[in-house]
Amino acid sequence: MNSLKTIVRILATALLVGRANCSSPPPKTQPASINVEHEKLFIASIGGKENLKAYPGWPTNERVRELLLDNVRQVRANLIGEFMRCRKYGLYSVVDSHHAPTVRIELTMDSLTRRGDTLFAPMTAHIHIAASRRTIKKSLEGVGVAPAGNATNSTDLHWLGHVLADYRRRFPYHRFVAAFYPSYPRQPSSPPR
């Protein structure tokens, strides 16, 4: 009887040791594609607004133009807000130009084209990292879609205002900011009990 208990204990111990050796190692984080740890980020004003002037139907009235450009300026403000929200992951700080930034992010609106009820306005981000003296270029695809039932005339200011407001809402803020902090692998979900 004593030997049977000993055999059971040895088998149980062997199973536990074998099980412990088969467990997977803890997941590792992937480094950020644009490493800015402990850096001071500055997001400059959006450039390339002269491309908007080439768009057919762009208003000549200065006041109306400023109202439409507010949507483009709001993209920068929302991007700063997203960087501020995610700074705990990227271990960086967001500063203005007076606090000696070490990383400067410049956004440039490349073009403005219309297909159907969709306005395509891609941007290019130039990330200047002072410490390594490198510049990283990243493309951002931005689109704005006119609401259903809205006028589809591209020269209509009302239509253009709606589409630029939608562009501001749909801009890929999360995808752009995610390049600045490490990616954590998804944990496998446990089966329901």
GROMACS .gro file of C-alpha atoms in nm:
model
  193
    1MET     CA    1   0.000   0.000   0.000
    2ASN     CA    2   0.286   0.233   0.085
    3SER     CA    3   0.457   0.164  -0.247
    4LEU     CA    4   0.134   0.240  -0.436
    5LYS     CA    5   0.115   0.584  -0.269
    6THR     CA    6   0.479   0.647  -0.357
    7ILE     CA    7   0.420   0.555  -0.722
    8VAL     CA    8   0.115   0.785  -0.738
    9ARG     CA    9   0.317   1.072  -0.585
   10ILE     CA   10   0.602   1.021  -0.832
   11LEU     CA   11   0.361   1.014  -1.127
   12ALA     CA   12   0.179   1.326  -1.004
   13THR     CA   13   0.511   1.508  -0.957
   14ALA     CA   14   0.629   1.402  -1.304
   15LEU     CA   15   0.303   1.527  -1.458
   16LEU     CA   16   0.330   1.862  -1.280
   17VAL     CA   17   0.694   1.909  -1.384
   18GLY     CA   18   0.612   1.809  -1.741
   19ARG     CA   19   0.316   2.045  -1.749
   20ALA     CA   20   0.527   2.334  -1.616
   21ASN     CA   21   0.790   2.279  -1.887
   22CYS     CA   22   0.526   2.281  -2.162
   23SER     CA   23   0.375   2.616  -2.068
   24SER     CA   24   0.444   2.895  -2.312
   25PRO     CA   25   0.672   3.183  -2.215
   26PRO     CA   26   0.511   3.517  -2.135
   27PRO     CA   27   0.432   3.724  -2.444
   28LYS     CA   28   0.693   3.981  -2.545
   29THR     CA   29   0.617   4.329  -2.662
   30GLN     CA   30   0.713   4.434  -3.010
   31PRO     CA   31   0.914   4.757  -3.022
   32ALA     CA   32   0.744   5.070  -3.147
   33SER     CA   33   0.785   5.121  -3.520
   34ILE     CA   34   0.875   5.485  -3.445
   35ASN     CA   35   1.057   5.490  -3.112
   36VAL     CA   36   1.008   5.818  -2.925
   37GLU     CA   37   1.051   5.703  -2.564
   38HIS     CA   38   1.139   5.990  -2.329
   39GLU     CA   39   1.114   6.243  -2.612
   40LYS     CA   40   0.927   6.573  -2.635
   41LEU     CA   41   0.686   6.571  -2.930
   42PHE     CA   42   0.564   6.880  -3.111
   43ILE     CA   43   0.286   6.859  -3.371
   44ALA     CA   44   0.318   7.148  -3.618
   45SER     CA   45   0.032   7.313  -3.805
   46ILE     CA   46  -0.096   7.129  -4.110
   47GLY     CA   47   0.073   7.237  -4.432
   48GLY     CA   48  -0.030   7.199  -4.792
   49LYS     CA   49  -0.348   7.403  -4.760
   50GLU     CA   50  -0.262   7.558  -5.095
   51ASN     CA   51  -0.373   7.226  -5.247
   52LEU     CA   52  -0.724   7.311  -5.131
   53LYS     CA   53  -0.722   7.625  -5.346
   54ALA     CA   54  -0.676   7.409  -5.655
   55TYR     CA   55  -0.995   7.215  -5.574
   56PRO     CA   56  -1.282   7.318  -5.806
   57GLY     CA   57  -1.540   7.511  -5.611
   58TRP     CA   58  -1.305   7.620  -5.331
   59PRO     CA   59  -1.450   7.949  -5.206
   60THR     CA   60  -1.285   8.282  -5.281
   61ASN     CA   61  -1.451   8.452  -4.985
   62GLU     CA   62  -1.197   8.464  -4.699
   63ARG     CA   63  -1.458   8.419  -4.423
   64VAL     CA   64  -1.610   8.108  -4.585
   65ARG     CA   65  -1.263   7.964  -4.648
   66GLU     CA   66  -1.172   8.006  -4.281
   67LEU     CA   67  -1.490   7.824  -4.176
   68LEU     CA   68  -1.401   7.529  -4.401
   69LEU     CA   69  -1.036   7.532  -4.288
   70ASP     CA   70  -1.150   7.501  -3.925
   71ASN     CA   71  -1.223   7.134  -3.999
   72VAL     CA   72  -0.867   7.085  -4.122
   73ARG     CA   73  -0.723   7.267  -3.820
   74GLN     CA   74  -0.936   7.051  -3.592
   75VAL     CA   75  -0.754   6.743  -3.729
   76ARG     CA   76  -0.434   6.875  -3.568
   77ALA     CA   77  -0.612   6.947  -3.239
   78ASN     CA   78  -0.765   6.597  -3.235
   79LEU     CA   79  -0.427   6.443  -3.316
   80ILE     CA   80  -0.267   6.627  -3.023
   81GLY     CA   81  -0.551   6.501  -2.802
   82GLU     CA   82  -0.491   6.143  -2.916
   83PHE     CA   83  -0.117   6.172  -2.848
   84MET     CA   84  -0.196   6.310  -2.501
   85ARG     CA   85  -0.438   6.025  -2.433
   86CYS     CA   86  -0.185   5.758  -2.536
   87ARG     CA   87   0.129   5.908  -2.380
   88LYS     CA   88   0.133   5.648  -2.100
   89TYR     CA   89   0.199   5.378  -2.364
   90GLY     CA   90   0.462   5.568  -2.561
   91LEU     CA   91   0.644   5.719  -2.262
   92TYR     CA   92   0.672   6.058  -2.433
   93SER     CA   93   0.542   6.405  -2.361
   94VAL     CA   94   0.364   6.644  -2.596
   95VAL     CA   95   0.492   7.002  -2.583
   96ASP     CA   96   0.448   7.324  -2.775
   97SER     CA   97   0.726   7.482  -2.978
   98HIS     CA   98   0.855   7.686  -2.682
   99HIS     CA   99   0.963   7.383  -2.477
  100ALA     CA  100   1.250   7.258  -2.697
  101PRO     CA  101   1.085   6.962  -2.869
  102THR     CA  102   1.312   6.673  -2.964
  103VAL     CA  103   1.067   6.525  -3.217
  104ARG     CA  104   0.877   6.742  -3.464
  105ILE     CA  105   0.577   6.602  -3.653
  106GLU     CA  106   0.472   6.795  -3.963
  107LEU     CA  107   0.154   6.702  -4.149
  108THR     CA  108   0.110   6.802  -4.512
  109MET     CA  109  -0.215   6.769  -4.706
  110ASP     CA  110  -0.110   6.616  -5.037
  111SER     CA  111  -0.416   6.655  -5.257
  112LEU     CA  112  -0.792   6.681  -5.262
  113THR     CA  113  -0.984   6.464  -5.509
  114ARG     CA  114  -1.348   6.368  -5.537
  115ARG     CA  115  -1.497   6.040  -5.654
  116GLY     CA  116  -1.874   6.015  -5.629
  117ASP     CA  117  -1.981   6.128  -5.284
  118THR     CA  118  -1.634   6.072  -5.132
  119LEU     CA  119  -1.356   6.325  -5.088
  120PHE     CA  120  -1.004   6.180  -5.071
  121ALA     CA  121  -0.748   6.395  -4.890
  122PRO     CA  122  -0.433   6.195  -4.807
  123MET     CA  123  -0.173   6.348  -4.577
  124THR     CA  124   0.196   6.282  -4.534
  125ALA     CA  125   0.354   6.300  -4.190
  126HIS     CA  126   0.721   6.393  -4.167
  127ILE     CA  127   0.861   6.292  -3.828
  128HIS     CA  128   1.192   6.468  -3.757
  129ILE     CA  129   1.385   6.305  -3.470
  130ALA     CA  130   1.659   6.543  -3.353
  131ALA     CA  131   1.865   6.290  -3.154
  132SER     CA  132   1.923   6.055  -3.447
  133ARG     CA  133   1.892   6.327  -3.715
  134ARG     CA  134   1.649   6.116  -3.912
  135THR     CA  135   1.325   6.194  -4.082
  136ILE     CA  136   1.056   5.930  -4.109
  137LYS     CA  137   0.782   5.970  -4.367
  138LYS     CA  138   0.440   5.814  -4.307
  139SER     CA  139   0.134   5.830  -4.532
  140LEU     CA  140  -0.213   5.874  -4.387
  141GLU     CA  141  -0.524   5.803  -4.591
  142GLY     CA  142  -0.810   6.035  -4.504
  143VAL     CA  143  -1.157   6.033  -4.657
  144GLY     CA  144  -1.475   6.226  -4.608
  145VAL     CA  145  -1.814   6.097  -4.722
  146ALA     CA  146  -2.117   6.314  -4.788
  147PRO     CA  147  -2.428   6.226  -4.586
  148ALA     CA  148  -2.706   6.049  -4.774
  149GLY     CA  149  -2.948   6.285  -4.943
  150ASN     CA  150  -2.700   6.572  -4.942
  151ALA     CA  151  -2.629   6.767  -5.259
  152THR     CA  152  -2.367   6.590  -5.467
  153ASN     CA  153  -2.243   6.897  -5.647
  154SER     CA  154  -1.875   6.931  -5.557
  155THR     CA  155  -1.893   7.310  -5.590
  156ASP     CA  156  -2.169   7.335  -5.330
  157LEU     CA  157  -2.022   7.486  -5.012
  158HIS     CA  158  -2.276   7.306  -4.795
  159TRP     CA  159  -2.163   6.972  -4.941
  160LEU     CA  160  -1.796   7.062  -4.898
  161GLY     CA  161  -1.854   7.162  -4.536
  162HIS     CA  162  -2.025   6.831  -4.457
  163VAL     CA  163  -1.754   6.629  -4.628
  164LEU     CA  164  -1.468   6.811  -4.451
  165ALA     CA  165  -1.644   6.762  -4.116
  166ASP     CA  166  -1.676   6.391  -4.194
  167TYR     CA  167  -1.307   6.386  -4.295
  168ARG     CA  168  -1.218   6.525  -3.952
  169ARG     CA  169  -1.423   6.252  -3.779
  170ARG     CA  170  -1.288   5.964  -3.991
  171PHE     CA  171  -0.921   6.065  -3.984
  172PRO     CA  172  -0.702   5.766  -3.874
  173TYR     CA  173  -0.581   5.920  -3.546
  174HIS     CA  174  -0.553   5.587  -3.361
  175ARG     CA  175  -0.360   5.411  -3.637
  176PHE     CA  176  -0.109   5.696  -3.665
  177VAL     CA  177  -0.049   5.734  -3.292
  178ALA     CA  178  -0.020   5.355  -3.246
  179ALA     CA  179   0.306   5.361  -3.445
  180PHE     CA  180   0.464   5.556  -3.159
  181TYR     CA  181   0.418   5.301  -2.881
  182PRO     CA  182   0.507   4.931  -2.843
  183SER     CA  183   0.251   4.677  -2.953
  184TYR     CA  184   0.140   4.424  -2.699
  185PRO     CA  185   0.032   4.086  -2.833
  186ARG     CA  186  -0.329   3.995  -2.777
  187GLN     CA  187  -0.379   3.752  -2.495
  188PRO     CA  188  -0.571   3.439  -2.594
  189SER     CA  189  -0.915   3.457  -2.445
  190SER     CA  190  -1.003   3.186  -2.199
  191PRO     CA  191  -1.285   2.952  -2.298
  192PRO     CA  192  -1.622   3.027  -2.138
  193ARG     CA  193  -1.707   2.824  -1.832
   0.00000   0.00000   0.00000
